[in-house]
Coordinates of C-alpha atoms and ligand atoms in Angstrom, one line a residue:
M1 CA -0.8 5.7 -32.2
S2 CA 2.9 5.9 -31.4
T3 CA 4.8 5.2 -28.2
T4 CA 5.9 8.1 -26.0
N5 CA 9.2 8.9 -24.3
I6 CA 8.5 10.4 -20.9
N7 CA 10.4 11.5 -17.8
A8 CA 10.7 9.1 -14.9
V9 CA 12.7 8.6 -11.7
G10 CA 14.3 5.2 -11.0
A11 CA 17.4 3.3 -10.0
V12 CA 19.9 1.5 -12.2
A13 CA 21.3 -0.7 -9.4
S14 CA 20.4 -1.6 -5.8
T15 CA 23.2 0.7 -4.5
A16 CA 22.6 3.5 -6.9
P17 CA 20.6 6.6 -5.9
M18 CA 17.4 7.4 -7.7
Q19 CA 18.0 9.4 -10.8
N20 CA 16.1 10.9 -13.7
L21 CA 15.4 8.4 -16.6
T22 CA 13.7 8.5 -19.9
I23 CA 11.2 5.6 -20.3
N24 CA 9.0 4.6 -23.1
R25 CA 5.2 4.2 -22.6
R26 CA 3.3 2.0 -25.0
A27 CA 0.7 3.4 -27.3
I28 CA -2.8 3.0 -26.0
T29 CA -4.7 0.0 -27.3
A30 CA -8.5 -0.2 -27.5
H31 CA -9.2 -0.8 -23.8
D32 CA -6.4 1.4 -22.4
V33 CA -6.5 4.8 -20.8
E34 CA -3.5 7.1 -20.7
I35 CA -3.2 8.9 -17.4
E36 CA -1.2 12.1 -16.6
I37 CA 0.2 11.3 -13.2
L38 CA -0.4 14.1 -10.7
Y39 CA 0.7 12.5 -7.4
C40 CA 2.4 9.3 -6.4
G41 CA 2.9 8.1 -2.8
I42 CA 6.1 6.5 -1.6
C43 CA 5.5 3.1 0.0
H44 CA 8.1 1.1 1.9
S45 CA 7.6 -1.6 -0.8
D46 CA 9.1 0.9 -3.3
L47 CA 12.2 1.2 -1.1
H48 CA 12.4 -2.6 -0.6
A49 CA 12.2 -3.2 -4.3
V50 CA 14.8 -0.5 -5.3
R51 CA 17.2 -1.9 -2.7
N52 CA 16.5 -5.5 -3.9
D53 CA 15.6 -6.5 -0.3
W54 CA 13.4 -9.3 -1.6
G55 CA 15.7 -10.3 -4.5
G56 CA 14.5 -10.4 -8.1
T57 CA 14.6 -6.7 -8.9
T58 CA 15.2 -5.9 -12.5
Y59 CA 17.1 -2.7 -13.3
P60 CA 16.4 0.0 -14.2
I61 CA 13.5 0.1 -11.9
V62 CA 10.9 2.9 -11.8
P63 CA 8.8 2.3 -8.7
G64 CA 5.6 4.0 -7.6
H65 CA 2.2 2.3 -7.1
E66 CA 0.0 4.9 -5.3
I67 CA -0.9 6.8 -8.4
V68 CA -3.5 9.5 -8.8
G69 CA -3.9 11.3 -12.2
R70 CA -6.1 12.6 -14.9
V71 CA -7.2 10.7 -18.0
T72 CA -5.6 12.3 -21.1
R73 CA -6.5 9.8 -23.8
I74 CA -8.7 6.7 -24.1
G75 CA -8.8 3.8 -26.4
E76 CA -11.7 3.3 -28.8
H77 CA -13.4 0.6 -26.7
V78 CA -13.0 2.3 -23.3
S79 CA -16.4 2.6 -21.6
K80 CA -15.6 3.3 -18.0
F81 CA -13.6 6.5 -18.3
K82 CA -13.5 9.7 -20.3
V83 CA -10.8 12.3 -20.9
G84 CA -10.5 14.5 -17.8
D85 CA -11.6 11.9 -15.2
L86 CA -9.7 11.7 -11.9
T87 CA -8.4 8.2 -11.6
G88 CA -6.2 6.0 -9.5
V89 CA -3.8 3.1 -10.2
G90 CA -2.4 0.8 -7.5
C91 CA -0.3 -2.3 -7.6
I92 CA -2.3 -4.4 -10.1
V93 CA -2.3 -3.5 -13.8
D94 CA -3.3 -6.9 -15.3
S95 CA -4.2 -10.4 -14.4
C96 CA -5.5 -13.5 -16.2
R97 CA -9.2 -12.6 -15.8
E98 CA -10.2 -16.3 -16.0
C99 CA -9.2 -18.0 -12.8
E100 CA -11.6 -18.3 -9.8
H101 CA -9.8 -15.5 -8.0
C102 CA -10.0 -13.0 -10.8
H103 CA -13.7 -13.9 -11.1
D104 CA -14.1 -13.3 -7.4
G105 CA -12.4 -9.9 -7.7
N106 CA -9.3 -11.1 -5.9
E107 CA -6.9 -10.4 -8.7
Q108 CA -4.1 -10.2 -6.1
F109 CA -4.4 -14.0 -5.8
C110 CA -4.6 -14.6 -9.6
D111 CA -3.6 -18.3 -10.2
N112 CA -1.7 -17.3 -13.3
G113 CA 0.2 -14.4 -11.8
W114 CA -0.9 -10.8 -11.9
T115 CA 1.1 -8.0 -13.4
V116 CA 2.5 -5.5 -10.9
V117 CA 2.5 -1.9 -12.0
F118 CA 6.3 -1.8 -11.7
N119 CA 9.2 -4.2 -12.2
S120 CA 7.0 -6.9 -13.5
P121 CA 7.2 -8.7 -16.9
D122 CA 4.4 -7.4 -19.0
K123 CA 3.0 -10.6 -20.4
K124 CA 0.7 -8.9 -22.9
H125 CA 2.9 -6.1 -24.2
G126 CA 6.4 -7.3 -23.5
G127 CA 9.1 -5.7 -21.5
I128 CA 9.1 -4.7 -17.8
T129 CA 6.5 -2.5 -16.3
Y130 CA 7.5 1.0 -15.0
G131 CA 5.5 2.5 -12.1
G132 CA 4.2 5.9 -11.0
F133 CA 7.4 7.9 -10.5
S134 CA 6.8 9.2 -14.0
E135 CA 4.8 11.7 -16.0
S136 CA 2.2 9.3 -17.3
I137 CA 1.1 5.7 -17.5
V138 CA -1.0 3.6 -19.9
V139 CA -3.3 1.0 -18.1
D140 CA -6.2 -1.2 -19.2
E141 CA -9.4 0.4 -18.0
N142 CA -10.3 -2.6 -16.0
Y143 CA -7.4 -2.0 -13.6
V144 CA -8.1 1.7 -13.1
V145 CA -10.3 3.1 -10.3
R146 CA -12.1 6.4 -9.8
V147 CA -10.9 8.9 -7.2
P148 CA -14.1 10.2 -5.6
E149 CA -14.6 14.0 -6.0
P150 CA -14.4 15.1 -2.3
L151 CA -11.0 13.5 -1.7
D152 CA -7.9 15.7 -1.8
L153 CA -5.8 14.2 -4.6
A154 CA -2.4 14.2 -3.0
S155 CA -3.5 12.8 0.3
A156 CA -5.8 10.3 -1.4
A157 CA -2.9 8.7 -3.3
P158 CA -1.7 6.5 -0.4
I159 CA -5.2 4.9 -0.3
L160 CA -4.2 3.1 -3.6
C161 CA -1.7 0.9 -1.6
A162 CA -1.5 1.7 2.1
G163 CA -5.3 2.1 2.3
I164 CA -6.4 -1.0 0.4
T165 CA -3.7 -3.1 2.1
V166 CA -5.1 -2.5 5.5
Y167 CA -8.8 -2.2 4.5
S168 CA -8.9 -5.6 2.9
P169 CA -7.8 -7.6 6.0
L170 CA -9.7 -5.3 8.4
K171 CA -12.9 -6.2 6.5
H172 CA -12.0 -9.8 6.1
W173 CA -11.2 -10.3 9.8
D174 CA -14.4 -8.4 10.6
A175 CA -13.2 -5.2 12.3
R176 CA -16.3 -3.5 13.9
E177 CA -17.8 -2.3 17.1
G178 CA -17.0 -4.6 20.0
K179 CA -13.8 -5.9 18.4
N180 CA -10.3 -5.1 19.8
I181 CA -8.1 -4.4 16.9
G182 CA -4.4 -3.9 17.3
I183 CA -2.2 -2.2 14.8
I184 CA 1.6 -2.7 14.9
G185 CA 3.7 0.2 13.5
I186 CA 2.6 3.7 12.8
G187 CA 4.0 4.2 9.3
G188 CA 2.2 4.7 6.0
L189 CA 0.1 1.5 6.4
G190 CA -0.3 1.7 10.1
H191 CA -1.6 5.2 10.3
M192 CA -4.2 4.4 7.6
A193 CA -5.1 1.3 9.5
I194 CA -5.8 3.3 12.7
K195 CA -8.1 5.6 10.8
I196 CA -9.9 2.9 8.8
A197 CA -10.3 0.5 11.8
K198 CA -11.7 3.3 13.9
A199 CA -14.2 4.3 11.1
M200 CA -15.3 0.6 11.1
G201 CA -16.2 1.0 14.7
A202 CA -13.4 -1.1 16.4
F203 CA -11.6 -0.3 19.6
V204 CA -8.1 0.4 18.2
T205 CA -4.9 -0.2 20.1
V206 CA -1.7 0.8 18.4
F207 CA 1.8 -0.6 19.1
T208 CA 4.8 1.6 18.3
T209 CA 8.5 1.7 19.0
S210 CA 8.4 5.5 18.9
Q211 CA 7.5 7.7 21.8
V212 CA 7.0 10.6 19.5
K213 CA 4.5 8.6 17.4
A214 CA 2.8 7.2 20.6
D215 CA 2.1 10.8 21.6
D216 CA 0.5 11.4 18.2
A217 CA -1.5 8.2 17.9
K218 CA -4.7 9.4 19.6
R219 CA -4.9 12.3 17.3
L220 CA -4.9 9.7 14.5
G221 CA -7.9 8.0 16.2
A222 CA -6.3 5.3 18.3
D223 CA -8.2 4.4 21.5
A224 CA -5.1 3.1 23.3
V225 CA -1.4 3.2 22.7
V226 CA 1.3 0.8 23.7
L227 CA 5.0 1.6 23.5
S228 CA 6.2 -1.9 22.4
T229 CA 9.7 -1.4 23.8
D230 CA 8.2 -1.1 27.3
G231 CA 7.7 -4.6 28.8
V232 CA 5.2 -3.4 31.5
Q233 CA 3.0 -1.7 28.9
M234 CA 3.1 -4.9 26.7
K235 CA 2.2 -7.1 29.7
N236 CA -0.7 -4.9 30.8
C237 CA -2.2 -4.6 27.3
P238 CA -5.7 -6.1 27.0
K239 CA -6.1 -9.1 24.7
Q240 CA -6.9 -8.4 21.0
H241 CA -9.3 -10.2 18.6
V242 CA -7.0 -9.3 15.7
I243 CA -3.6 -7.7 15.4
L244 CA -2.5 -6.2 12.0
D245 CA 1.3 -6.2 11.7
T246 CA 2.6 -3.5 9.3
V247 CA 6.2 -3.6 10.4
S248 CA 8.8 -3.5 7.5
A249 CA 11.8 -5.0 9.4
K250 CA 12.6 -8.1 11.5
H251 CA 10.8 -8.1 14.8
D252 CA 9.4 -10.6 17.4
V253 CA 5.9 -11.7 16.3
N254 CA 5.6 -14.0 19.3
A255 CA 5.2 -11.1 21.6
Y256 CA 2.1 -10.2 19.7
L257 CA 0.7 -13.7 19.4
N258 CA 0.7 -13.6 23.2
L259 CA -1.5 -10.6 23.1
L260 CA -4.3 -12.3 21.2
K261 CA -7.6 -13.6 22.6
V262 CA -8.5 -17.3 22.1
D263 CA -9.1 -17.8 18.3
G264 CA -7.4 -14.4 17.6
S265 CA -5.3 -13.8 14.5
L266 CA -2.1 -12.0 13.9
V267 CA -2.3 -10.8 10.3
M268 CA 1.0 -9.9 8.6
V269 CA 0.9 -7.2 5.9
G270 CA 4.4 -6.0 6.5
L271 CA 7.0 -7.6 4.3
P272 CA 10.4 -7.8 6.1
A273 CA 13.0 -9.5 4.0
E274 CA 14.0 -11.7 6.9
Q275 CA 12.2 -14.8 8.2
L276 CA 10.1 -14.3 11.3
P277 CA 10.4 -17.3 13.7
V278 CA 7.0 -18.4 15.3
G279 CA 7.0 -20.4 18.4
A280 CA 4.5 -23.4 18.3
F281 CA 3.5 -22.8 21.9
N282 CA 2.5 -19.2 21.1
L283 CA 0.0 -20.5 18.5
V284 CA -1.4 -23.7 20.1
N285 CA -2.2 -22.1 23.4
G286 CA -5.4 -20.3 22.5
R287 CA -6.0 -21.8 19.0
K288 CA -4.4 -18.7 17.5
S289 CA -3.7 -18.0 13.8
F290 CA -0.7 -16.4 12.1
S291 CA -1.9 -15.2 8.7
G292 CA -1.3 -12.6 6.0
S293 CA -2.9 -10.4 3.4
N294 CA -1.8 -8.9 0.2
I295 CA -3.2 -5.5 -1.0
G296 CA -6.7 -6.1 -2.3
G297 CA -8.6 -6.6 -5.6
I298 CA -9.7 -3.8 -8.0
T299 CA -13.3 -3.8 -6.9
E300 CA -12.2 -3.6 -3.3
T301 CA -9.7 -0.8 -4.1
Q302 CA -12.7 1.2 -5.5
E303 CA -14.6 0.3 -2.3
V304 CA -11.9 1.6 0.0
L305 CA -11.6 4.9 -1.9
D306 CA -15.4 5.3 -1.6
F307 CA -15.2 4.3 2.1
C308 CA -12.5 6.9 2.7
A309 CA -14.5 9.6 0.9
A310 CA -17.6 8.7 3.0
H311 CA -15.6 8.8 6.2
N312 CA -13.5 11.8 5.3
I313 CA -10.3 9.8 5.6
T314 CA -7.0 10.6 3.8
A315 CA -3.4 10.0 4.6
D316 CA -1.3 12.5 6.6
I317 CA 1.3 13.4 4.0
E318 CA 4.4 15.4 3.3
I319 CA 4.4 16.5 -0.3
I320 CA 7.8 16.6 -2.0
G321 CA 9.2 17.4 -5.5
V322 CA 10.7 14.8 -7.8
S323 CA 14.2 16.1 -6.9
Q324 CA 13.6 15.1 -3.2
I325 CA 12.9 11.4 -3.7
N326 CA 16.4 10.3 -2.6
E327 CA 16.1 12.3 0.6
A328 CA 12.6 10.9 1.2
F329 CA 13.9 7.3 0.8
E330 CA 16.6 8.0 3.4
R331 CA 14.1 9.4 5.8
L332 CA 11.6 6.6 5.2
E333 CA 14.3 4.1 6.0
K334 CA 14.8 5.8 9.4
G335 CA 11.1 6.1 10.1
D336 CA 11.3 9.9 9.9
I337 CA 8.0 10.6 8.2
K338 CA 4.5 11.4 9.5
Y339 CA 3.2 9.4 7.8
R340 CA 3.5 9.2 4.0
F341 CA 5.6 11.0 1.4
V342 CA 3.7 11.9 -1.8
V343 CA 5.6 13.1 -4.8
D344 CA 4.2 15.9 -6.8
M345 CA 4.7 14.5 -10.3
K346 CA 4.1 17.8 -11.9
S347 CA 7.5 18.9 -10.6
F348 CA 9.7 17.3 -13.3
Ligands
NAP1 P1 6.7 2.5 6.8 O1 5.9 3.7 6.5 O2 8.2 2.5 6.8 O3 6.2 1.9 8.2 C1 6.7 0.8 8.8 C2 6.7 0.9 10.3 O4 7.2 -0.3 10.9 C3 7.5 2.0 10.9 O5 6.9 3.3 10.8 C4 7.8 1.6 12.3 O6 6.6 1.9 13.1 C5 7.8 0.1 12.2 N1 9.1 -0.5 12.2 C6 10.1 -0.3 11.3 N2 11.2 -0.9 11.6 C7 10.9 -1.6 12.8 C8 11.6 -2.5 13.6 N3 12.9 -2.8 13.3 N4 11.0 -3.0 14.7 C9 9.8 -2.7 15.0 N5 9.0 -1.8 14.2 C10 9.6 -1.3 13.1 O7 6.3 1.4 5.8 P2 4.9 1.1 5.0 O8 4.9 1.8 3.7 O9 3.8 1.4 6.0 O10 5.0 -0.5 4.7 C11 5.1 -1.4 5.8 C12 5.5 -2.7 5.3 O11 4.3 -3.3 4.6 C13 6.6 -2.8 4.3 O12 7.4 -4.0 4.6 C14 6.0 -2.9 2.9 O13 6.8 -3.5 2.0 C15 4.8 -3.7 3.3 N6 3.6 -3.6 2.4 C16 2.9 -4.8 2.2 C17 1.8 -4.7 1.4 C18 1.0 -6.0 1.2 O14 0.1 -6.0 0.3 N7 1.1 -7.0 2.1 C19 1.4 -3.5 0.8 C20 2.2 -2.4 1.0 C21 3.3 -2.5 1.8 P3 6.9 2.6 14.6 O15 7.8 3.7 14.4 O16 5.5 3.1 15.0 O17 7.4 1.5 15.5
ZN2 ZN1 2.7 -0.3 -1.4

């Protein structure tokens, strides 16, 4: 089987706009599936990585890690998928498969380092991985999930990152009836967190800097809305068991530690490039925790897709063509999206 040259969209420098590129996909090996990419969501992590906000970006970079597509070819030992299946690929495309975390289904904590779908050295096949802003992808079947039939394909794509990233901590920190769960930021992750926490039965309070989004939050399922720029609303907010922080930029986490109940946790999933100072008094007074969570494992990614199908949850999306990715990045940076861009990858 030969390698394939395909169309992709990526950046050649942190200051360069996204542009059309030709990339090479490896030939499928015995356990691989080849997937024709139909839709790919745009996560703020794609923007952080392209702009080199976190350092370490290798150029050219082809981002995209909320991938939904159809299987077009399978390797001879593939047992989980057949040609024509509707599948998803998220952030993780390989891991050591031997450490305790891989055994526990937490590949995102692999002791030997997992392979990210884009901009990651490919330990097995060499080179750097290229993500979902492309026509097709080749992935080991063990890192591919199934998109359940009833889900709309385009609006299901964000479940592959935004969905799993909020589902995993909400489950871990036991979001359910009787729990006050706060969500900070109504972006791609935040709006999925509102829907998922609500479906888990929690009382959901959302914190936003945007009056326009505050007006929309109840439609998304929030029970209460706090405009975080309004000191009176913040002061009067009931205490929360858990607050999930999805903010992509520097902000004051101490204001939210003060809104936790005794033994409450502020859980970071947002990845601002800047450090976030934490006051010791904000933690010790009430035995509070400041913690974090990183996407979720492959089994749990399948679980959140099934959960969303069972609860009729998908993302609120704006579908764009490949040629609109630069404009979408600019709007994402300004917070001008309700609530996730999804690229129609058939528009090359
Ligand atoms: P997004 O759609 O841009 O949403 C981020 C939200 O943060 C915005 O909608 C805004 O909400 C709020 N915000 C932005 N700047 C702010 C500021 N200066 N002060 C206060 N609030 C601000 O981004 P996303 O795709 O949801 O991703 C969010 C973050 O999670 C990113 O940093 C991303 O890299 C990270 N992430 C982490 C993981 C993980 O595994 N841990 C996975 C995926 C993404 P309001 O307008 O409502 O205030
Ligand atoms: Zn993401």
